[in-house]
Short mmCIF file of C-alpha atoms in Angstrom, two decimals:
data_model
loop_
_atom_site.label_atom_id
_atom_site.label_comp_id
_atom_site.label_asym_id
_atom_site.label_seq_id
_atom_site.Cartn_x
_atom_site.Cartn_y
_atom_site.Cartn_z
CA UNK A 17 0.00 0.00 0.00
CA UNK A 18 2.74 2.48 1.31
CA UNK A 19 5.13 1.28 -2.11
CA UNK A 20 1.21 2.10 -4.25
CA UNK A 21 1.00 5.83 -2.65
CA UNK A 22 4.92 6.66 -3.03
CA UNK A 23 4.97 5.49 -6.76
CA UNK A 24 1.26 7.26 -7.44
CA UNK A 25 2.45 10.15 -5.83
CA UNK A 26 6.36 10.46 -7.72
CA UNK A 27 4.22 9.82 -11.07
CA UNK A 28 2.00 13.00 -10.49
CA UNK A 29 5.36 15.02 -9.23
CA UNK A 30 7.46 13.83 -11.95
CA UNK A 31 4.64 14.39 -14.74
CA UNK A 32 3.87 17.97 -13.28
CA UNK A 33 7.51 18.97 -12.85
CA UNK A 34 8.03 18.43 -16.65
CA UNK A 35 4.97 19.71 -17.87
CA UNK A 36 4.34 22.12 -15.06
CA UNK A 37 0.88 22.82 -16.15
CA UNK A 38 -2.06 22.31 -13.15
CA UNK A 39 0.30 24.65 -10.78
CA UNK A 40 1.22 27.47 -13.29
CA UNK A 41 -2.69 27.40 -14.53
CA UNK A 42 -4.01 27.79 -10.95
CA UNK A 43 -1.47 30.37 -10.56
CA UNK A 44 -2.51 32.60 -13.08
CA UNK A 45 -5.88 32.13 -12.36
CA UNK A 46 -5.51 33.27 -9.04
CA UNK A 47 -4.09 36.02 -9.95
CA UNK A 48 -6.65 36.80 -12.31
CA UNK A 49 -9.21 36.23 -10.02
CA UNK A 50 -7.62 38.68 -7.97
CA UNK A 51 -7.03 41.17 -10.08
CA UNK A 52 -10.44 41.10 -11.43
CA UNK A 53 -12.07 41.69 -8.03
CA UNK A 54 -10.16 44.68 -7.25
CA UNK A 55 -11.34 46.31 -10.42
CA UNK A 56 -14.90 45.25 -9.93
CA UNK A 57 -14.76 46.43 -6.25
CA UNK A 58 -12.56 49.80 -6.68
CA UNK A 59 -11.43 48.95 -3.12
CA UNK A 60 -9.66 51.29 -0.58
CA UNK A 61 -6.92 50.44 1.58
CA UNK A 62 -9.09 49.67 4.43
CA UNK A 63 -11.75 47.77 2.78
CA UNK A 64 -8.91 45.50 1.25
CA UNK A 65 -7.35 44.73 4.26
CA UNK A 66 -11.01 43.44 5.93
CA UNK A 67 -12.23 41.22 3.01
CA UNK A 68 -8.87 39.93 1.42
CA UNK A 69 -9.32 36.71 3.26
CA UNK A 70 -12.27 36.26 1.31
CA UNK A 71 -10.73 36.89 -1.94
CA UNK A 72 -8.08 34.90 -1.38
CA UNK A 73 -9.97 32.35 -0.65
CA UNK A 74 -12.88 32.69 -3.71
CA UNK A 75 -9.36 32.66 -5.75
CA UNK A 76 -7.98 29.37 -4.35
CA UNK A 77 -11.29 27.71 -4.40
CA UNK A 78 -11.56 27.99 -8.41
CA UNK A 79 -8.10 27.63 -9.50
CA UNK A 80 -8.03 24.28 -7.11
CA UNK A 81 -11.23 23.32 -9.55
CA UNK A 82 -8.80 23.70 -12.19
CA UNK A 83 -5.77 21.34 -11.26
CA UNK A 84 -7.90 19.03 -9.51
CA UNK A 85 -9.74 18.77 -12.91
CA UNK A 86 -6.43 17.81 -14.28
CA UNK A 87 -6.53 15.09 -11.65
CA UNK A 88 -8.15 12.28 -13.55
CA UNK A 89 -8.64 13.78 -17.01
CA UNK A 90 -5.00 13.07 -17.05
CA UNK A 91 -5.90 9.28 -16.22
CA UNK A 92 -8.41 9.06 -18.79
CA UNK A 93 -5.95 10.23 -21.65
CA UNK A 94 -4.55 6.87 -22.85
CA UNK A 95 -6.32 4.30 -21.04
CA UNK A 96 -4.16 5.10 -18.18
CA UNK A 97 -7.24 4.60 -15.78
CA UNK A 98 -7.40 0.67 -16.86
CA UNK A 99 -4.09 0.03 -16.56
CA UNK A 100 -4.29 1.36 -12.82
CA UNK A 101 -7.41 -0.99 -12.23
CA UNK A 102 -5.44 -4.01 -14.01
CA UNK A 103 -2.48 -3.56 -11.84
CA UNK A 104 -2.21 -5.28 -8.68
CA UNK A 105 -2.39 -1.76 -7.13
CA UNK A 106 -4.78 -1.34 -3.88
CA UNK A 107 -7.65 1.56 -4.76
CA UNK A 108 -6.82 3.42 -1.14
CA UNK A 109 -3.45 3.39 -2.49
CA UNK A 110 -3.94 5.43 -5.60
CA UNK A 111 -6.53 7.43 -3.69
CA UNK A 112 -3.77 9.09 -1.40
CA UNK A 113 -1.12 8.92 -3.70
CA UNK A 114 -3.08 11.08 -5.96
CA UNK A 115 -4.61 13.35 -2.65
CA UNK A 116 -0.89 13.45 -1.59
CA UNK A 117 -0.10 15.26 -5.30
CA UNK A 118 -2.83 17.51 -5.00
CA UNK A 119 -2.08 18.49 -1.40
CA UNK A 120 1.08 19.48 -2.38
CA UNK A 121 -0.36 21.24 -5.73
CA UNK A 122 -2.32 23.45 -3.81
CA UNK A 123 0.08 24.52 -1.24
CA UNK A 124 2.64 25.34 -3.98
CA UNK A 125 0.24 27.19 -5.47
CA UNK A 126 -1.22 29.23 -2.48
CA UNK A 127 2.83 29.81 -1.63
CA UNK A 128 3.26 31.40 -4.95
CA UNK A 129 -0.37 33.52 -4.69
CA UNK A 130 0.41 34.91 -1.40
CA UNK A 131 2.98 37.36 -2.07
CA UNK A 132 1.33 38.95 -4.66
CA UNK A 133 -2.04 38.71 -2.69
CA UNK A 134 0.31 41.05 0.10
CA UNK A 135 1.38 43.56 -2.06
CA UNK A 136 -2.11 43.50 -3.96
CA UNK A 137 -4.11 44.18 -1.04
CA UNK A 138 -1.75 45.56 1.25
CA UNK A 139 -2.24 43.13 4.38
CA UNK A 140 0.42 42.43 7.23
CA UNK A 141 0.37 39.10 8.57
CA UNK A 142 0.14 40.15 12.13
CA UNK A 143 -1.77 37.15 13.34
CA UNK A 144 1.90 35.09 12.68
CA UNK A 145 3.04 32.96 9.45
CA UNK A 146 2.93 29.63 11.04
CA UNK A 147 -1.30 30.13 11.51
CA UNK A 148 -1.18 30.81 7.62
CA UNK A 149 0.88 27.94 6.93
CA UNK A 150 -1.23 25.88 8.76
CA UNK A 151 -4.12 27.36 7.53
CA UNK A 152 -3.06 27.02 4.19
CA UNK A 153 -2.15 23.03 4.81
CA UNK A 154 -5.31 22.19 6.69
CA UNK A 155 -7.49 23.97 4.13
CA UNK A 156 -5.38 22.22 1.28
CA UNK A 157 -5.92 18.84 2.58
CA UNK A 158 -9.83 19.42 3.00
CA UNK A 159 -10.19 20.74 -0.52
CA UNK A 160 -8.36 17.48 -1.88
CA UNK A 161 -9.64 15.12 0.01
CA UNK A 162 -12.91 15.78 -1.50
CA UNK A 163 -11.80 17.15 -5.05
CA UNK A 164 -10.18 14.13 -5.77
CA UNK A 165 -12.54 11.80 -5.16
CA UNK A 166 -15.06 14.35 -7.22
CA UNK A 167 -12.57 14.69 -9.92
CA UNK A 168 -12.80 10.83 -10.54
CA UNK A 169 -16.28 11.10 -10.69
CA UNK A 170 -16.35 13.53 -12.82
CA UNK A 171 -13.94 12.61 -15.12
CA UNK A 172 -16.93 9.48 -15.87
CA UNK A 173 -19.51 11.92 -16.34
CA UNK A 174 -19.95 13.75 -19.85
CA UNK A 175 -19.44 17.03 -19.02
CA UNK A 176 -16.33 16.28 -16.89
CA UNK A 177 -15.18 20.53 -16.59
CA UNK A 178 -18.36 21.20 -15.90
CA UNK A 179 -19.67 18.85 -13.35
CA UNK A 180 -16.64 18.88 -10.60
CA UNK A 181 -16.96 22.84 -9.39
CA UNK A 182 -21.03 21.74 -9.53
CA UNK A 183 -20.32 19.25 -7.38
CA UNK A 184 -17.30 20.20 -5.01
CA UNK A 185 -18.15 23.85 -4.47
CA UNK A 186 -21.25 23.14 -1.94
CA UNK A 187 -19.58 20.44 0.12
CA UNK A 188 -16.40 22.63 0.24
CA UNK A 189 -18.73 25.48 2.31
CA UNK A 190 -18.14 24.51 5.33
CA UNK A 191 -14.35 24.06 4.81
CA UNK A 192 -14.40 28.04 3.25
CA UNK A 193 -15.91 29.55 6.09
CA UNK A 194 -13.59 28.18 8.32
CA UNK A 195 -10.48 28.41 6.31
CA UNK A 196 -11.91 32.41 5.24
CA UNK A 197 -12.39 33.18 8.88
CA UNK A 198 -8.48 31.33 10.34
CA UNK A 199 -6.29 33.45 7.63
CA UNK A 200 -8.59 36.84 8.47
CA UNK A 201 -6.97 35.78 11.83
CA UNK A 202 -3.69 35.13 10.66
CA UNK A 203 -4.19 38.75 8.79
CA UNK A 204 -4.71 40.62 12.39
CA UNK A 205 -8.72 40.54 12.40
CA UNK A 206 -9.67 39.58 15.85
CA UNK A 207 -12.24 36.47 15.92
CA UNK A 208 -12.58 33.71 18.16
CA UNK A 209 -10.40 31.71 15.64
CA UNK A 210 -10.26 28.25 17.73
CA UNK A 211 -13.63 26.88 16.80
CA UNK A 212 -12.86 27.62 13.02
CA UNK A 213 -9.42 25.53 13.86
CA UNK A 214 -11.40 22.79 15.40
CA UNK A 215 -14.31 23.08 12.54
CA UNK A 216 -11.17 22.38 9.86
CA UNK A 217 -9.62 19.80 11.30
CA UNK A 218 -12.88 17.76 12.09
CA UNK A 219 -13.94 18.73 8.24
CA UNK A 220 -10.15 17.21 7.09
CA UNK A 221 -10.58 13.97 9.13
CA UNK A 222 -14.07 13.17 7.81
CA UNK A 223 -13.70 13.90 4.38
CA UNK A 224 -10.45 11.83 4.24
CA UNK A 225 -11.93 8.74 5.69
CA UNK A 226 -14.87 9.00 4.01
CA UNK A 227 -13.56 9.77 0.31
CA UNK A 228 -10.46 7.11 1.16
CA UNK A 229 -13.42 4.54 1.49
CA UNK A 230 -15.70 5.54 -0.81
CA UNK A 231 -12.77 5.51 -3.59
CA UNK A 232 -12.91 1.84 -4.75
CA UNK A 233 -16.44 2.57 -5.39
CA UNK A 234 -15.50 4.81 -8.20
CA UNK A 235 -12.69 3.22 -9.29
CA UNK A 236 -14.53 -0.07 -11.08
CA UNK A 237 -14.99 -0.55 -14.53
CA UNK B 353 -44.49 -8.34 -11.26
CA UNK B 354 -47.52 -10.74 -11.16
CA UNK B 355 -51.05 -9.60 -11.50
CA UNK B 356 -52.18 -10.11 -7.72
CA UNK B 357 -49.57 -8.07 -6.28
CA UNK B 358 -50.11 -5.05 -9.20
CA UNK B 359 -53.77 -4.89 -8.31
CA UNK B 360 -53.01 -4.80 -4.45
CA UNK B 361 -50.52 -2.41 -5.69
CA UNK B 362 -52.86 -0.01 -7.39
CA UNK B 363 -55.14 -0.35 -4.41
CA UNK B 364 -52.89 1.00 -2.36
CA UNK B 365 -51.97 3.35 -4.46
CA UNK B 366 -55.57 4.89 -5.06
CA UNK B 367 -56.27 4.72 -0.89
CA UNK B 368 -52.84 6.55 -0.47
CA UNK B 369 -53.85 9.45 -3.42
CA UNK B 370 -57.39 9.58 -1.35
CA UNK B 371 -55.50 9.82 1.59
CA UNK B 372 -53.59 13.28 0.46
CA UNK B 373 -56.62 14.33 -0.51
CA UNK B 374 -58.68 14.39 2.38
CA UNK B 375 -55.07 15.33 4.74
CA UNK B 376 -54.69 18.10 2.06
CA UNK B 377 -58.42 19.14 2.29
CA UNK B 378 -58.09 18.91 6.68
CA UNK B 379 -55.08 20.63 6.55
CA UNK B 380 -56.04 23.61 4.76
CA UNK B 381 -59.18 23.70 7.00
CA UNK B 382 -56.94 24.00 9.71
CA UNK B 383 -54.51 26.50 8.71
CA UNK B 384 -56.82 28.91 7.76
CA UNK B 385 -59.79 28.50 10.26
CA UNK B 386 -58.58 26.83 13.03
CA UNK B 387 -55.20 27.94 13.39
CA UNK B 388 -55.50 31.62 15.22
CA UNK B 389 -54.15 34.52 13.11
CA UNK B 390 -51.02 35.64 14.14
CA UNK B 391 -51.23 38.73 16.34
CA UNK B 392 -48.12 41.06 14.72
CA UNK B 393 -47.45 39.28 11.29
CA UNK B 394 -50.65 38.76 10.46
CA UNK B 395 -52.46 36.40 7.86
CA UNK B 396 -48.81 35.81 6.20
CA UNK B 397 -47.53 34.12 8.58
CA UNK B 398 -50.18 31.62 7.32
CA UNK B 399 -47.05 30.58 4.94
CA UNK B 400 -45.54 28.88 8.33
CA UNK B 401 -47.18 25.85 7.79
CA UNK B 402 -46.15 25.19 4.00
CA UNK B 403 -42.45 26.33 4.70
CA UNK B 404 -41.48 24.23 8.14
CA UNK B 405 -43.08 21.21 7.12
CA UNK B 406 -41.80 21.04 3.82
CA UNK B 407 -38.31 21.91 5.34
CA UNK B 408 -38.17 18.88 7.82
CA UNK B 409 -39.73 16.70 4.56
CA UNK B 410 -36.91 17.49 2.45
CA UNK B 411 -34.48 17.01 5.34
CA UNK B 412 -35.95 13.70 5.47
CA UNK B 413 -36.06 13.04 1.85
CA UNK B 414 -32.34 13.35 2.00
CA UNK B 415 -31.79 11.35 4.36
CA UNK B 416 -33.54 8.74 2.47
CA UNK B 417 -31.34 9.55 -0.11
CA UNK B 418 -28.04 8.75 2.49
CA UNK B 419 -29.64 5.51 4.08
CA UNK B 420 -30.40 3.96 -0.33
CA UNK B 421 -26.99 5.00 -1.48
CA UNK B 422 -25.28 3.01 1.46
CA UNK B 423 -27.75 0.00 0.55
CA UNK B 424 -27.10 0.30 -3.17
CA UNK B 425 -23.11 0.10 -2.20
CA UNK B 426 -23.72 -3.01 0.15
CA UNK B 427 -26.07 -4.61 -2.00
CA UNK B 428 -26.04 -3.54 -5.85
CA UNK B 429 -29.62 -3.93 -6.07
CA UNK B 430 -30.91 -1.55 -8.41
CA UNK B 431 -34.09 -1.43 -6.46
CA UNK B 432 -32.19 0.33 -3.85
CA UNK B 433 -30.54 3.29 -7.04
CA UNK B 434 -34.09 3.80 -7.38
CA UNK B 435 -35.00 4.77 -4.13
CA UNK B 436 -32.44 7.16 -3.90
CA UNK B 437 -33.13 8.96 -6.90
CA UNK B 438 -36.72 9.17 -5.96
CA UNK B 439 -36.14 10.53 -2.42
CA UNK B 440 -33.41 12.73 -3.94
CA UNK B 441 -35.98 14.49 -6.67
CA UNK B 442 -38.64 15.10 -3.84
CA UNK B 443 -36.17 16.39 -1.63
CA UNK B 444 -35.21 18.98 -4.23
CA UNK B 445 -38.81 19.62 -4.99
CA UNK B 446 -39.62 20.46 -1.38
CA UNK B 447 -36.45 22.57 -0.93
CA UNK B 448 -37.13 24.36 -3.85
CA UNK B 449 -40.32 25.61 -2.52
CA UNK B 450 -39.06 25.97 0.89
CA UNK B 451 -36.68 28.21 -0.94
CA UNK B 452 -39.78 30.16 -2.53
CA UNK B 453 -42.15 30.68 0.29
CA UNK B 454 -39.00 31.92 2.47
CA UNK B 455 -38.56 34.91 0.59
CA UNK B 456 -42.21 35.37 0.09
CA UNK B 457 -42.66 35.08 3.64
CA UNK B 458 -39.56 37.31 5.08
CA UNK B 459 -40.31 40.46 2.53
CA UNK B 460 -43.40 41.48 4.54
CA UNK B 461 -42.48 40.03 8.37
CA UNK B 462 -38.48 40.69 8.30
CA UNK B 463 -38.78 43.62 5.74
CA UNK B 464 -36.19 41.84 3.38
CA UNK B 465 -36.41 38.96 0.84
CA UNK B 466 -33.20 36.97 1.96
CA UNK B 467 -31.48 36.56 5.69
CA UNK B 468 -27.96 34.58 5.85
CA UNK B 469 -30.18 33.13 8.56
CA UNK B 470 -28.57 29.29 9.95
CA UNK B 471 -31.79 27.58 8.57
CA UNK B 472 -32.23 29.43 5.33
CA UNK B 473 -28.44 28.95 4.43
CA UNK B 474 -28.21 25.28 5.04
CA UNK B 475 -31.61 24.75 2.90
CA UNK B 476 -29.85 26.95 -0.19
CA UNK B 477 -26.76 24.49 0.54
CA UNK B 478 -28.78 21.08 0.60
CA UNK B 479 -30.54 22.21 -2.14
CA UNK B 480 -26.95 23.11 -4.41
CA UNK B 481 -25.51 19.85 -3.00
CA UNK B 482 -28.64 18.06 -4.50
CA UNK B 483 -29.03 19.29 -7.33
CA UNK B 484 -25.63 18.81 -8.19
CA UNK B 485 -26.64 15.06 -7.48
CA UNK B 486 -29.49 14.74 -9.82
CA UNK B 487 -27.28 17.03 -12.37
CA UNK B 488 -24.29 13.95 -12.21
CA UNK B 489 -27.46 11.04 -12.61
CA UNK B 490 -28.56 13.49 -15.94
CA UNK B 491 -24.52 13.30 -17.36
CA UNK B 492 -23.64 9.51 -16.63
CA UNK B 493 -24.73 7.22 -19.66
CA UNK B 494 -24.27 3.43 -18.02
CA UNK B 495 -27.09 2.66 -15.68
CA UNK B 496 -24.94 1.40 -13.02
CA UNK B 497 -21.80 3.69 -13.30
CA UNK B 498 -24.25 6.18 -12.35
CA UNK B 499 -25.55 3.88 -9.50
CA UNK B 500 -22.43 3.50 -7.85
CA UNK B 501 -20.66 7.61 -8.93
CA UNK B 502 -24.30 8.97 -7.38
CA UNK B 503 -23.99 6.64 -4.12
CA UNK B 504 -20.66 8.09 -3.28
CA UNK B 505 -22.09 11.44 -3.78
CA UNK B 506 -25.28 10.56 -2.05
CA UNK B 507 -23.00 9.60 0.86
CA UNK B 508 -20.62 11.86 1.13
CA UNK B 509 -23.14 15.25 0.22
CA UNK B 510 -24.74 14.13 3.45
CA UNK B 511 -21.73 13.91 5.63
CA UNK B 512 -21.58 17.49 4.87
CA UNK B 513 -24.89 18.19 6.30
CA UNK B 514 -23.49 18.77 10.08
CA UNK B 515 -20.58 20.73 9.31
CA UNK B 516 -22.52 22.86 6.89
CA UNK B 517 -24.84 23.69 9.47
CA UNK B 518 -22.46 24.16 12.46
CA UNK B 519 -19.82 26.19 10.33
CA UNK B 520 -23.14 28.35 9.17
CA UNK B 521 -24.12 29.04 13.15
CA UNK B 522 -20.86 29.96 14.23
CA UNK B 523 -20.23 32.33 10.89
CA UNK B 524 -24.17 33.75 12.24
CA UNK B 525 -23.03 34.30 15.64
CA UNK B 526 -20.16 36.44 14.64
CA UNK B 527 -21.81 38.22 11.84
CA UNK B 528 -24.80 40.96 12.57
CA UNK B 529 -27.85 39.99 11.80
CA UNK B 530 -31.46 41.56 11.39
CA UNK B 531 -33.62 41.34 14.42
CA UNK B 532 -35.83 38.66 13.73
CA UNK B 533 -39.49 38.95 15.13
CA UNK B 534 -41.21 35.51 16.69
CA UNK B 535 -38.94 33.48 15.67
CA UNK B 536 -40.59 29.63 14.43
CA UNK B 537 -40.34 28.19 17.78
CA UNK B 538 -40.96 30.74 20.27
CA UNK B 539 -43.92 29.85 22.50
CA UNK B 540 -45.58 28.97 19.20
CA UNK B 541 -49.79 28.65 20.36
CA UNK B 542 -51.11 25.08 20.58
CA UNK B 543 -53.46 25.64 18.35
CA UNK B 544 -50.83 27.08 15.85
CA UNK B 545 -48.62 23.63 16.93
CA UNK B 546 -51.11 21.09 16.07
CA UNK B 547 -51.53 22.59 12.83
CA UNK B 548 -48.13 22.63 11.85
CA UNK B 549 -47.67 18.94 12.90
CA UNK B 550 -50.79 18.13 10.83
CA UNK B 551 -49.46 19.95 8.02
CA UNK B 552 -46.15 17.67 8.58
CA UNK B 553 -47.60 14.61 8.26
CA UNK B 554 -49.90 15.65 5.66
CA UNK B 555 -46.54 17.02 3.31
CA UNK B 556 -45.20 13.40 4.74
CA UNK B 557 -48.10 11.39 2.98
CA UNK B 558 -47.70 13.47 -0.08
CA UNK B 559 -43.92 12.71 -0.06
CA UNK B 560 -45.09 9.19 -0.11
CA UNK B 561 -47.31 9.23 -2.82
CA UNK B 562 -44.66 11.22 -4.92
CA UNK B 563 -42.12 8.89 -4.10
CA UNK B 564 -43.83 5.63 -4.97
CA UNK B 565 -45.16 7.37 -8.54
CA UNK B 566 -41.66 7.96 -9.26
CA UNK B 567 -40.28 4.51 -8.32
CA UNK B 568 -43.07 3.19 -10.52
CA UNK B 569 -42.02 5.48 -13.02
CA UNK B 570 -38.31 4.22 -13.13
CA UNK B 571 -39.90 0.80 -12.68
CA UNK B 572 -41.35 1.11 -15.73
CA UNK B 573 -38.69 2.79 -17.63
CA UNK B 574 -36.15 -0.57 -16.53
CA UNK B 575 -39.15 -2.58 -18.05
CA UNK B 576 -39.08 -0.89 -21.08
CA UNK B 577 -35.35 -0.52 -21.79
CA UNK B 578 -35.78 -4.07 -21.13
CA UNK B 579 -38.36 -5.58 -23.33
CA UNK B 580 -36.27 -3.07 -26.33
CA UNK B 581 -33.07 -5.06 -25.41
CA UNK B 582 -34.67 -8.09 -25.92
CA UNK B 583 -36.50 -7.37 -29.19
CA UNK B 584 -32.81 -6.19 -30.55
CA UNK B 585 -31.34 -9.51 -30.15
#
């Protein structure tokens, strides 16, 4: 199982370090997204500093939908899928080896957003870098846990682009509020922050176990 | 399905459609006779006893929709697919118009269509989450890939449930909010309360009768599909 997860997850490294394509996308979509809301918002300095955990956030959420959409898709190209399902190779195992890869997808990504998203909106993070970072790593492993189990769904649908934001955007609610209201605190907003801690890390362990066993399920031909 | 049980069936099936009827016919009675009017919103408030019962129906509905998707995972009966999809399409129904007589309600009482209320929220978010479900049934093709793909979603859309409605409390509690006048539970008249259970149970039996139509439905559309396979061979 352990030897499934390590080569699952050195495939997905390997394949993104050459191409470098689902990190580099949801990094410029980020940025996009951010640039986009400060001209449809006109913000001030003030008002920037008070909602940029939002936008951070609203940013993250849809470029994850993008390299999580990558996920599978990239299964499907080739047959690749069946070959998984013919090899010897436990489901669970290719579940987090492929959870592990988008973990560390995300955080990459969010790494790269966040200095921009400092100069952008002019925050200070007063609250201390290790919340962020932990923040940014509890909120990452939600986000997976259930995007890659959606993005295998999806990717057996028709409408595969279409029908994983559809479907992961509602469940992820609960994981957005919380992970919208820890970085505000990380940012210097004071808010009883260690419910929203609690909330995140009780959303990460149930949405691992459950997607980690409802895998298999999806993975049958 | 032999001709004995089909005729029982379709007795049961008239009783149970003469059943909503005369619940449908009682309950209206009661909500707008015997149920006082309420003394500061009004005859609007009259809306209270579509929205709440249709509310806990749906919440029901879906977890009908929890309780088949396990079964069809432990059992691959298609009997079980069906189920879910029917509980999941009158669960979406009922939200839906919990999600219409809400706003229709609040505009006169709170002054404003939509509150981030705790209870409004989480019906908006069950009713995205389903959706979404019955949107993934519309895009898979094989009749039991989409079994088993809207199972797992069926499962793990109501896991999220809880956390979407204790995340949604918290966020209320730290959040101003509009003063909100009588709320549902507040020393609600007997009177008022037996009519809003009626109207429960009444919702319930038409929940029941919607349910088995659309099983039948499906029922027949597997029959169908069926008796074309065959004649293709």
């Amino acid at each position: 199982m352990f030897n499934t997860i390590a080569t699952i997850l050195w495939k997905d490294l390997k394949i993104e370090w050459r191409t470098r394509e689902a990190i580099s996308a949801a990094f410029v979509f980020s940025v996009l997204v951010l640039v986009i809301f400060n001209f449809a918002l006109d913000l001030n300095t003030t008002e920037a500093r008070r909602l940029g955990a939002g936008f951070f956030w609203v940013a993250f959420a849809f470029a994850g939908v993008l390299a999580l959409n990558r996920s599978f898709a990239l299964e499907k190209q080739d047959g690749c899928v069946r070959a998984l399902l013919l090899s010897p190779a436990d489901r669970g195992g290719i579940y987090a080896g492929k959870f592990l890869a988008n973990v560390i997808f995300m955080l990459i990504t969010q790494l790269l957003v966040l200095p921009l998203f400092i100069v952008f909106f002019d925050v200070a993070v007063t609250g201390g870098f290790g919340i962020l970072l932990l923040v940014f790593l509890l909120g990452s492993i939600g986000f997976s846990a259930v995007g890659t189990l959606f993005s295998a769904v999806a990717a057996n649908t028709r409408m595969r682009e279409l029908m994983l934001p559809i479907l992961l955007l509602p469940v992820s609610i609960p994981l957005l509020i919380a992970a919208v209201e820890t970085t505000a605190y990380a940012l210097g907003a004071e808010t009883e922050v260690s419910m929203w801690f609690k909330l995140l890390v009780v959303y990460d362990v149930v949405f691992v176990t459950t997607c980690f066993l409802s895998f298999e399920y999806v993975m049958e031909e | 399905m032999n001709e004995k049980n089909m005729s029982k069936n379709r007795v049961y099936n008239i009783a149970l459609l003469a059943i909503v009827i005369v619940m449908m016919a009682i309950a209206h009675y009661m909500i707008f006779f015997y149920a006082p009017i309420e003394r500061e919103m009004g005859i609007v408030q009259k809306i209270f006893y579509y929205h709440v019962p249709l509310a806990w129906n749906s919440f029901l509905a879906f977890g009908v929709v929890f309780f088949a998707s396990f079964r069809y995972l432990a059992t691959r009966d298609r009997k079980w697919d069906i189920r879910a999809l029917a509980a999941a399409e009158v669960g979406v129904l009922y939200t839906t118009l919990v999600l219409i007589t809400g706003p229709i309600w609040a505009k006169p009482v709170w002054g404003i269509w939509w509150t981030w209320d705790a209870r409004l929220t989480l019906t908006l978010v069950l009713w995205l989450i389903y959706v979404a479900y019955l949107m993934l049934r519309h895009y898979v093709d094989n009749p039991e890939k989409r079994a088993t793909l809207a199972a797992v979603v069926g499962i793990v859309g109501f896991v999220d449930v809880p956390l979407v409605y204790f995340a949604i409390r918290w966020w209320r509690t730290q959040h101003p909010q509009p003063v909100i006048a009588g709320g549902d539970d507040s020393g609600l008249d007997p009177m008022m309360r037996t009519t809003l259970y009626f109207c429960f149970f009444t919702f319930l039996a038409l929940f029941h009768l919607l349910y088995r139509r659309r099983v039948a439905v499906e029922q027949l559309t597997d029959e169908v599909e069926h008796l074309n396979a065959g004649e293709a061979e």
